[in-house]
């Protein structure tokens, strides 16, 4: 039985998932519903921003009703609402923030605009507390790829991010070259497992530092497919995934050696990849850190991680703001 003030409602609409969840302070997900937009964007091979925001507007109200019903709570009994205020697509963010602001006013509950990246960070503590500080975080999603050092919950240092494409974006673009559907990450990952790398694709910036670059790797795959129209797609995917993982793990190893930590966390949609999970396990063990991964269900964008992040805002007394921003650094509240 939950009592008044035990739950935060998290609302996530930064990209193409309308996701709402009720989460308690311990990170237990009491109710959750995610409506994806795969069918809407499939014809475009990527997210069509205007269609995404309209779809959020349609999905929000029925999704809310379902989540409140599942949780057996009424809006005015919530402790707070947490809603993603950025980074993301501006129309999608506005759909969520405006909806949430209306609810907060009507129910008279506090509302917090949440940095989506901090939501991903907190995804590792959903269902069970895992993360211990200091920690190293590798965030790999459709919109971002970076390594960050977390001294504690408030002190976050960005070590390096991508200069061009994110990892997820390059998975999606490679999938598009082979007509594997949208989103492409899971399809590329699955196909890669059935193939063997026959070529060695470039590992951009692998030799030094913590910055990433994935657009050259993507172009190398495109060139290879053009020059070798008979190449087996599973082998090309295997070589591509091998290059991505090599870059991600090499940079993570470098960071783990430069910044000894208790926890090594990998978050974001690409953290759903079984191949990355396996390699990261080996790396963490070798470097003496504990690997922290979000439960598979919470790797991609979701309202639960936003709700858990909102608990931090509530407990730390962080100033609430509802300003929508397409870009927000991880270090910002
Ligand atoms: O975190 P997320 O849901 O959204 C953003 O905040 O961007 O990440 C979505 C990305 C997409 O690029 C998708 O292709 C990728 O995560 N992804 C995967 C896998 N599942 C999702 N990439 C590789 N392997 C997977 N199994
Ligand atoms: Zn995300």
Tab-separated table of C-alpha atoms and ligand atoms in Angstrom:
chain	number	residue	atom	x	y	z
A	1	UNK	CA	0.000	0.000	0.000
A	2	UNK	CA	1.470	3.337	-0.998
A	3	UNK	CA	0.598	6.382	1.019
A	4	UNK	CA	0.442	10.052	0.259
A	5	UNK	CA	3.681	11.528	-0.993
A	6	UNK	CA	5.421	8.180	-1.623
A	7	UNK	CA	5.519	8.440	-5.386
A	8	UNK	CA	6.898	10.704	-8.067
A	9	UNK	CA	5.412	10.740	-11.552
A	10	UNK	CA	8.127	10.838	-14.229
A	11	UNK	CA	7.282	12.102	-17.706
A	12	UNK	CA	9.664	11.561	-20.616
A	13	UNK	CA	9.009	12.956	-24.095
A	14	UNK	CA	12.412	14.233	-25.235
A	15	UNK	CA	12.531	12.245	-28.459
A	16	UNK	CA	10.206	9.569	-29.801
A	17	UNK	CA	8.974	7.718	-26.707
A	18	UNK	CA	6.049	8.897	-24.612
A	19	UNK	CA	6.859	7.284	-21.290
A	20	UNK	CA	5.299	7.814	-17.874
A	21	UNK	CA	6.081	6.035	-14.615
A	22	UNK	CA	5.445	6.146	-10.887
A	23	UNK	CA	8.577	5.500	-8.851
A	24	UNK	CA	9.192	5.474	-5.107
A	25	UNK	CA	12.266	6.827	-3.370
A	26	UNK	CA	13.955	3.410	-3.366
A	27	UNK	CA	13.745	3.272	-7.165
A	28	UNK	CA	10.947	0.757	-7.339
A	29	UNK	CA	8.753	1.202	-10.374
A	30	UNK	CA	5.157	1.013	-9.199
A	31	UNK	CA	3.560	1.665	-12.598
A	32	UNK	CA	4.865	2.330	-16.080
A	33	UNK	CA	3.701	2.756	-19.623
A	34	UNK	CA	5.730	3.589	-22.714
A	35	UNK	CA	4.227	4.314	-26.114
A	36	UNK	CA	6.826	4.165	-28.860
A	37	UNK	CA	6.549	5.829	-32.269
A	38	UNK	CA	8.488	3.290	-34.347
A	39	UNK	CA	5.734	2.952	-36.961
A	40	UNK	CA	5.366	6.697	-37.361
A	41	UNK	CA	9.064	7.240	-38.123
A	42	UNK	CA	9.862	3.961	-39.916
A	43	UNK	CA	9.321	5.436	-43.407
A	44	UNK	CA	11.817	8.210	-42.702
A	45	UNK	CA	14.590	6.026	-41.250
A	46	UNK	CA	14.898	8.475	-38.352
A	47	UNK	CA	12.784	10.604	-36.031
A	48	UNK	CA	10.608	13.181	-37.851
A	49	UNK	CA	10.431	15.947	-35.193
A	50	UNK	CA	7.049	17.469	-36.039
A	51	UNK	CA	5.350	14.073	-36.146
A	52	UNK	CA	7.030	13.144	-32.870
A	53	UNK	CA	5.637	16.129	-30.965
A	54	UNK	CA	2.131	15.589	-32.318
A	55	UNK	CA	2.233	11.925	-31.348
A	56	UNK	CA	3.283	12.896	-27.792
A	57	UNK	CA	0.305	15.246	-27.505
A	58	UNK	CA	-2.024	12.392	-28.499
A	59	UNK	CA	-0.426	9.789	-26.250
A	60	UNK	CA	0.125	11.744	-23.021
A	61	UNK	CA	-3.391	11.844	-21.564
A	62	UNK	CA	-4.327	8.171	-22.098
A	63	UNK	CA	-0.896	7.056	-20.920
A	64	UNK	CA	-1.253	9.097	-17.746
A	65	UNK	CA	-4.687	7.633	-17.037
A	66	UNK	CA	-3.313	4.124	-17.388
A	67	UNK	CA	-0.305	4.742	-15.155
A	68	UNK	CA	-2.373	6.311	-12.355
A	69	UNK	CA	-4.810	3.416	-12.555
A	70	UNK	CA	-1.994	0.833	-12.426
A	71	UNK	CA	-0.485	2.596	-9.420
A	72	UNK	CA	-3.830	3.062	-7.670
A	73	UNK	CA	-3.055	6.694	-6.873
A	74	UNK	CA	-4.612	10.055	-7.563
A	75	UNK	CA	-2.646	12.977	-8.953
A	76	UNK	CA	-2.975	15.252	-5.900
A	77	UNK	CA	-1.435	12.513	-3.712
A	78	UNK	CA	1.877	12.505	-5.571
A	79	UNK	CA	5.035	13.832	-3.966
A	80	UNK	CA	6.062	15.606	-7.180
A	81	UNK	CA	6.177	15.478	-10.956
A	82	UNK	CA	9.487	15.211	-12.814
A	83	UNK	CA	9.452	16.022	-16.509
A	84	UNK	CA	12.318	16.029	-19.005
A	85	UNK	CA	13.159	19.646	-19.902
A	86	UNK	CA	16.088	18.757	-22.182
A	87	UNK	CA	18.233	17.904	-23.969
A	88	UNK	CA	15.999	16.754	-26.811
A	89	UNK	CA	13.793	17.850	-29.678
A	90	UNK	CA	12.196	21.150	-28.813
A	91	UNK	CA	8.646	20.264	-29.923
A	92	UNK	CA	8.751	16.958	-28.072
A	93	UNK	CA	10.086	18.616	-24.917
A	94	UNK	CA	7.423	21.311	-25.028
A	95	UNK	CA	4.669	18.708	-25.374
A	96	UNK	CA	5.808	17.002	-22.154
A	97	UNK	CA	6.614	20.114	-20.148
A	98	UNK	CA	3.351	21.901	-20.978
A	99	UNK	CA	1.332	18.807	-20.166
A	100	UNK	CA	3.179	18.331	-16.876
A	101	UNK	CA	2.839	21.996	-15.922
A	102	UNK	CA	-0.935	21.742	-16.385
A	103	UNK	CA	-1.104	18.680	-14.150
A	104	UNK	CA	1.055	20.262	-11.447
A	105	UNK	CA	-1.128	23.356	-11.351
A	106	UNK	CA	-4.360	21.332	-11.320
A	107	UNK	CA	-3.185	18.887	-8.631
A	108	UNK	CA	-1.173	21.429	-6.654
A	109	UNK	CA	2.001	19.313	-6.563
A	110	UNK	CA	5.614	20.492	-7.066
A	111	UNK	CA	7.118	20.080	-10.509
A	112	UNK	CA	10.772	19.674	-11.509
A	113	UNK	CA	12.264	20.003	-14.988
A	114	UNK	CA	14.806	17.178	-15.283
A	115	UNK	CA	18.037	16.943	-17.262
A	116	UNK	CA	17.431	13.848	-19.406
A	117	UNK	CA	21.107	12.863	-19.128
A	118	UNK	CA	20.821	12.744	-15.339
A	119	UNK	CA	17.801	10.528	-15.884
A	120	UNK	CA	19.949	8.057	-17.835
A	121	UNK	CA	22.523	8.130	-15.027
A	122	UNK	CA	19.864	7.195	-12.495
A	123	UNK	CA	18.541	4.349	-14.665
A	124	UNK	CA	21.186	2.058	-13.098
A	125	UNK	CA	19.543	2.401	-9.691
A	126	UNK	CA	16.049	1.419	-10.829
A	127	UNK	CA	14.668	-1.680	-9.073
A	128	UNK	CA	17.892	-2.036	-7.058
A	129	UNK	CA	20.547	0.366	-5.806
A	130	UNK	CA	23.745	-0.291	-7.761
A	131	UNK	CA	25.836	2.830	-8.252
A	132	UNK	CA	28.546	3.795	-5.768
A	133	UNK	CA	30.728	6.883	-5.946
A	134	UNK	CA	33.171	7.732	-7.308
A	135	UNK	CA	31.909	6.371	-10.614
A	136	UNK	CA	32.731	6.440	-14.268
A	137	UNK	CA	29.803	6.662	-16.643
A	138	UNK	CA	29.755	5.838	-20.326
A	139	UNK	CA	26.563	7.256	-21.804
A	140	UNK	CA	25.737	5.802	-25.212
A	141	UNK	CA	22.395	6.756	-26.717
A	142	UNK	CA	20.908	8.010	-29.953
A	143	UNK	CA	21.651	11.606	-29.037
A	144	UNK	CA	24.855	11.358	-26.980
A	145	UNK	CA	28.120	9.521	-26.478
A	146	UNK	CA	30.370	10.586	-23.650
A	147	UNK	CA	32.448	9.546	-20.679
A	148	UNK	CA	31.977	11.347	-17.377
A	149	UNK	CA	33.561	11.085	-13.951
A	150	UNK	CA	31.164	11.352	-11.028
A	151	UNK	CA	32.907	12.307	-7.815
A	152	UNK	CA	29.529	12.302	-6.135
A	153	UNK	CA	25.951	12.956	-7.155
A	154	UNK	CA	26.502	16.683	-7.633
A	155	UNK	CA	30.058	16.848	-8.938
A	156	UNK	CA	30.218	15.558	-12.482
A	157	UNK	CA	33.172	16.099	-14.799
A	158	UNK	CA	32.728	15.514	-18.506
A	159	UNK	CA	35.861	13.708	-19.726
A	160	UNK	CA	35.059	13.629	-23.422
A	161	UNK	CA	32.127	13.400	-25.785
A	162	UNK	CA	31.630	12.805	-29.490
A	163	UNK	CA	32.782	15.371	-31.997
A	164	UNK	CA	30.156	14.291	-34.516
A	165	UNK	CA	27.735	11.334	-34.547
A	166	UNK	CA	26.705	9.460	-31.418
A	167	UNK	CA	27.153	5.682	-31.276
A	168	UNK	CA	23.407	5.058	-31.477
A	169	UNK	CA	23.135	7.376	-34.459
A	170	UNK	CA	25.865	5.467	-36.291
A	171	UNK	CA	24.121	2.145	-35.540
A	172	UNK	CA	20.909	3.657	-36.928
A	173	UNK	CA	22.638	4.991	-40.058
A	174	UNK	CA	24.410	1.713	-40.735
A	175	UNK	CA	21.060	-0.069	-40.325
A	176	UNK	CA	19.562	2.285	-42.888
A	177	UNK	CA	22.288	1.431	-45.417
A	178	UNK	CA	21.181	-2.192	-45.178
A	179	UNK	CA	17.426	-1.568	-44.905
A	180	UNK	CA	17.257	-3.089	-41.451
A	181	UNK	CA	14.384	-0.877	-40.251
A	182	UNK	CA	14.115	1.719	-37.485
A	183	UNK	CA	15.431	1.940	-34.824
A	184	UNK	CA	18.443	0.182	-36.272
A	185	UNK	CA	20.590	-0.490	-33.203
A	186	UNK	CA	18.951	-3.711	-32.063
A	187	UNK	CA	18.785	-5.045	-35.666
A	188	UNK	CA	22.480	-4.338	-36.348
A	189	UNK	CA	23.409	-5.869	-33.025
A	190	UNK	CA	21.394	-9.022	-33.698
A	191	UNK	CA	22.711	-9.489	-37.231
A	192	UNK	CA	26.287	-8.899	-36.070
A	193	UNK	CA	26.059	-11.905	-33.794
A	194	UNK	CA	25.474	-14.208	-36.771
A	195	UNK	CA	28.439	-12.856	-38.781
A	196	UNK	CA	32.232	-12.735	-38.639
A	197	UNK	CA	34.284	-9.586	-39.213
A	198	UNK	CA	36.018	-9.908	-42.602
A	199	UNK	CA	37.363	-6.362	-42.710
A	200	UNK	CA	38.828	-4.052	-40.139
A	201	UNK	CA	36.963	-0.756	-40.057
A	202	UNK	CA	38.718	2.347	-38.699
A	203	UNK	CA	38.682	3.065	-34.953
A	204	UNK	CA	38.529	6.888	-34.948
A	205	UNK	CA	40.532	8.689	-32.226
A	206	UNK	CA	41.247	5.393	-30.475
A	207	UNK	CA	44.876	6.164	-29.700
A	208	UNK	CA	44.386	9.053	-27.348
A	209	UNK	CA	42.061	10.947	-25.058
A	210	UNK	CA	38.425	10.517	-24.130
A	211	UNK	CA	36.733	12.133	-27.122
A	212	UNK	CA	34.836	10.088	-29.672
A	213	UNK	CA	34.130	10.379	-33.389
A	214	UNK	CA	31.861	7.953	-35.190
A	215	UNK	CA	31.042	9.616	-38.508
A	216	UNK	CA	34.227	8.352	-40.218
A	217	UNK	CA	33.412	4.798	-39.165
A	218	UNK	CA	29.916	5.144	-40.589
A	219	UNK	CA	31.349	6.482	-43.900
A	220	UNK	CA	33.820	3.584	-44.030
A	221	UNK	CA	30.900	1.148	-43.769
A	222	UNK	CA	29.067	3.011	-46.569
A	223	UNK	CA	32.161	2.893	-48.811
A	224	UNK	CA	32.690	-0.781	-48.104
A	225	UNK	CA	29.100	-1.589	-49.053
A	226	UNK	CA	29.410	0.436	-52.274
A	227	UNK	CA	32.642	-1.264	-53.275
A	228	UNK	CA	31.515	-4.734	-52.206
A	229	UNK	CA	27.840	-5.027	-53.135
A	230	UNK	CA	27.963	-8.775	-52.450
A	231	UNK	CA	29.366	-8.405	-48.949
A	232	UNK	CA	27.354	-10.385	-46.414
A	233	UNK	CA	25.461	-7.934	-44.254
A	234	UNK	CA	25.971	-9.999	-41.123
A	235	UNK	CA	29.742	-9.835	-41.618
A	236	UNK	CA	29.647	-6.078	-42.226
A	237	UNK	CA	27.555	-5.612	-39.074
A	238	UNK	CA	29.968	-7.806	-37.105
A	239	UNK	CA	32.946	-5.702	-38.275
A	240	UNK	CA	31.095	-2.466	-37.508
A	241	UNK	CA	30.040	-3.570	-34.010
A	242	UNK	CA	33.571	-4.825	-33.335
A	243	UNK	CA	34.978	-1.380	-34.217
A	244	UNK	CA	32.404	0.448	-32.047
A	245	UNK	CA	32.997	-1.787	-29.043
A	246	UNK	CA	36.768	-1.581	-29.474
A	247	UNK	CA	36.601	2.235	-29.365
A	248	UNK	CA	34.155	2.343	-26.433
A	249	UNK	CA	36.072	-0.174	-24.338
A	250	UNK	CA	39.524	1.266	-25.107
A	251	UNK	CA	38.426	4.750	-24.042
A	252	UNK	CA	36.642	3.389	-20.980
A	253	UNK	CA	39.765	1.438	-19.965
A	254	UNK	CA	41.848	4.599	-20.320
A	255	UNK	CA	39.387	6.503	-18.142
A	256	UNK	CA	39.187	3.734	-15.521
A	257	UNK	CA	42.983	3.764	-15.258
A	258	UNK	CA	43.186	7.561	-15.014
A	259	UNK	CA	40.264	7.849	-12.589
A	260	UNK	CA	40.026	4.852	-10.261
A	261	UNK	CA	36.367	4.357	-9.317
A	262	UNK	CA	34.082	2.027	-7.420
A	263	UNK	CA	31.435	1.777	-10.149
A	264	UNK	CA	31.614	1.718	-13.925
A	265	UNK	CA	28.170	2.447	-15.369
A	266	UNK	CA	27.013	2.186	-18.959
A	267	UNK	CA	23.697	3.861	-19.696
A	268	UNK	CA	21.582	4.907	-22.697
A	269	UNK	CA	19.825	2.917	-25.424
A	270	UNK	CA	23.006	1.315	-26.736
A	271	UNK	CA	23.617	-0.129	-23.252
A	272	UNK	CA	20.929	-2.646	-24.210
A	273	UNK	CA	23.437	-4.314	-26.539
A	274	UNK	CA	24.339	-7.768	-25.162
A	275	UNK	CA	27.752	-7.555	-26.846
A	276	UNK	CA	28.585	-4.295	-25.090
A	277	UNK	CA	27.310	-5.667	-21.774
A	278	UNK	CA	29.546	-8.704	-22.097
A	279	UNK	CA	32.691	-6.774	-23.017
A	280	UNK	CA	32.053	-4.184	-20.320
A	281	UNK	CA	31.798	-6.962	-17.732
A	282	UNK	CA	35.268	-8.204	-18.641
A	283	UNK	CA	36.714	-4.692	-18.629
A	284	UNK	CA	35.242	-3.783	-15.248
A	285	UNK	CA	36.558	-6.975	-13.702
A	286	UNK	CA	40.067	-6.389	-15.063
A	287	UNK	CA	40.087	-2.810	-13.757
A	288	UNK	CA	38.627	-3.626	-10.345
A	289	UNK	CA	35.394	-1.652	-10.723
A	290	UNK	CA	31.852	-2.927	-10.326
A	291	UNK	CA	29.871	-2.812	-13.540
A	292	UNK	CA	26.485	-1.107	-13.127
A	293	UNK	CA	23.980	-1.508	-15.932
A	294	UNK	CA	20.359	-0.451	-16.092
A	295	UNK	CA	17.950	-3.388	-16.197
A	296	UNK	CA	17.402	-4.028	-19.941
A	297	UNK	CA	13.929	-2.539	-19.760
A	298	UNK	CA	15.285	0.801	-18.541
A	299	UNK	CA	18.227	1.251	-20.947
A	300	UNK	CA	16.229	3.181	-23.546
A	301	UNK	CA	14.381	6.419	-22.791
A	302	UNK	CA	11.764	5.983	-20.076
A	303	UNK	CA	9.742	7.891	-17.504
A	304	UNK	CA	11.001	5.762	-14.590
A	305	UNK	CA	14.565	7.093	-14.784
A	306	UNK	CA	13.185	10.645	-14.944
A	307	UNK	CA	11.104	10.009	-11.818
A	308	UNK	CA	14.119	8.593	-9.940
A	309	UNK	CA	16.214	11.597	-10.985
A	310	UNK	CA	13.402	13.839	-9.731
A	311	UNK	CA	13.825	12.297	-6.253
A	312	UNK	CA	17.388	13.698	-6.262
A	313	UNK	CA	16.029	17.149	-7.065
A	314	UNK	CA	13.497	16.874	-4.259
A	315	UNK	CA	15.955	15.484	-1.688
A	316	UNK	CA	18.791	17.875	-2.524
A	317	UNK	CA	16.518	20.889	-2.711
A	318	UNK	CA	17.676	21.637	-6.248
A	319	UNK	CA	15.962	24.668	-7.712
A	320	UNK	CA	13.138	23.632	-10.010
A	321	UNK	CA	13.117	25.086	-13.512
A	322	UNK	CA	10.877	24.229	-16.418
A	323	UNK	CA	12.929	25.953	-19.087
A	324	UNK	CA	13.120	23.678	-22.132
A	325	UNK	CA	16.576	23.403	-23.675
A	326	UNK	CA	17.683	21.389	-26.692
A	327	UNK	CA	21.170	21.075	-25.208
A	328	UNK	CA	22.087	20.727	-21.530
A	329	UNK	CA	25.456	19.477	-20.287
A	330	UNK	CA	25.500	16.509	-17.917
A	331	UNK	CA	27.063	18.643	-15.200
A	332	UNK	CA	24.007	20.910	-15.073
A	333	UNK	CA	21.000	20.285	-12.859
B	1	LIG	O1	18.679	6.328	-24.947
B	1	LIG	P1	17.844	6.167	-26.170
B	1	LIG	O2	16.583	5.368	-26.055
B	1	LIG	O3	17.438	7.533	-26.785
B	1	LIG	C1	18.223	8.687	-26.760
B	1	LIG	O4	18.258	9.373	-25.695
B	1	LIG	O5	18.857	8.919	-27.784
B	1	LIG	O6	18.817	5.506	-27.268
B	1	LIG	C2	18.343	5.151	-28.540
B	1	LIG	C3	19.475	4.552	-29.346
B	1	LIG	C4	19.109	4.311	-30.802
B	1	LIG	O7	20.126	4.852	-31.616
B	1	LIG	C5	19.058	2.791	-30.901
B	1	LIG	O8	19.380	2.308	-32.201
B	1	LIG	C6	20.091	2.375	-29.880
B	1	LIG	O9	19.879	3.267	-28.804
B	1	LIG	N1	19.931	0.985	-29.435
B	1	LIG	C7	20.865	0.021	-29.596
B	1	LIG	C8	20.321	-1.172	-29.075
B	1	LIG	N2	19.073	-0.888	-28.596
B	1	LIG	C9	18.863	0.440	-28.828
B	1	LIG	N3	22.078	0.081	-30.148
B	1	LIG	C10	22.804	-1.060	-30.175
B	1	LIG	N4	22.359	-2.241	-29.714
B	1	LIG	C11	21.131	-2.352	-29.151
B	1	LIG	N5	20.704	-3.533	-28.698
B	2	LIG	ZN1	17.974	9.184	-23.876
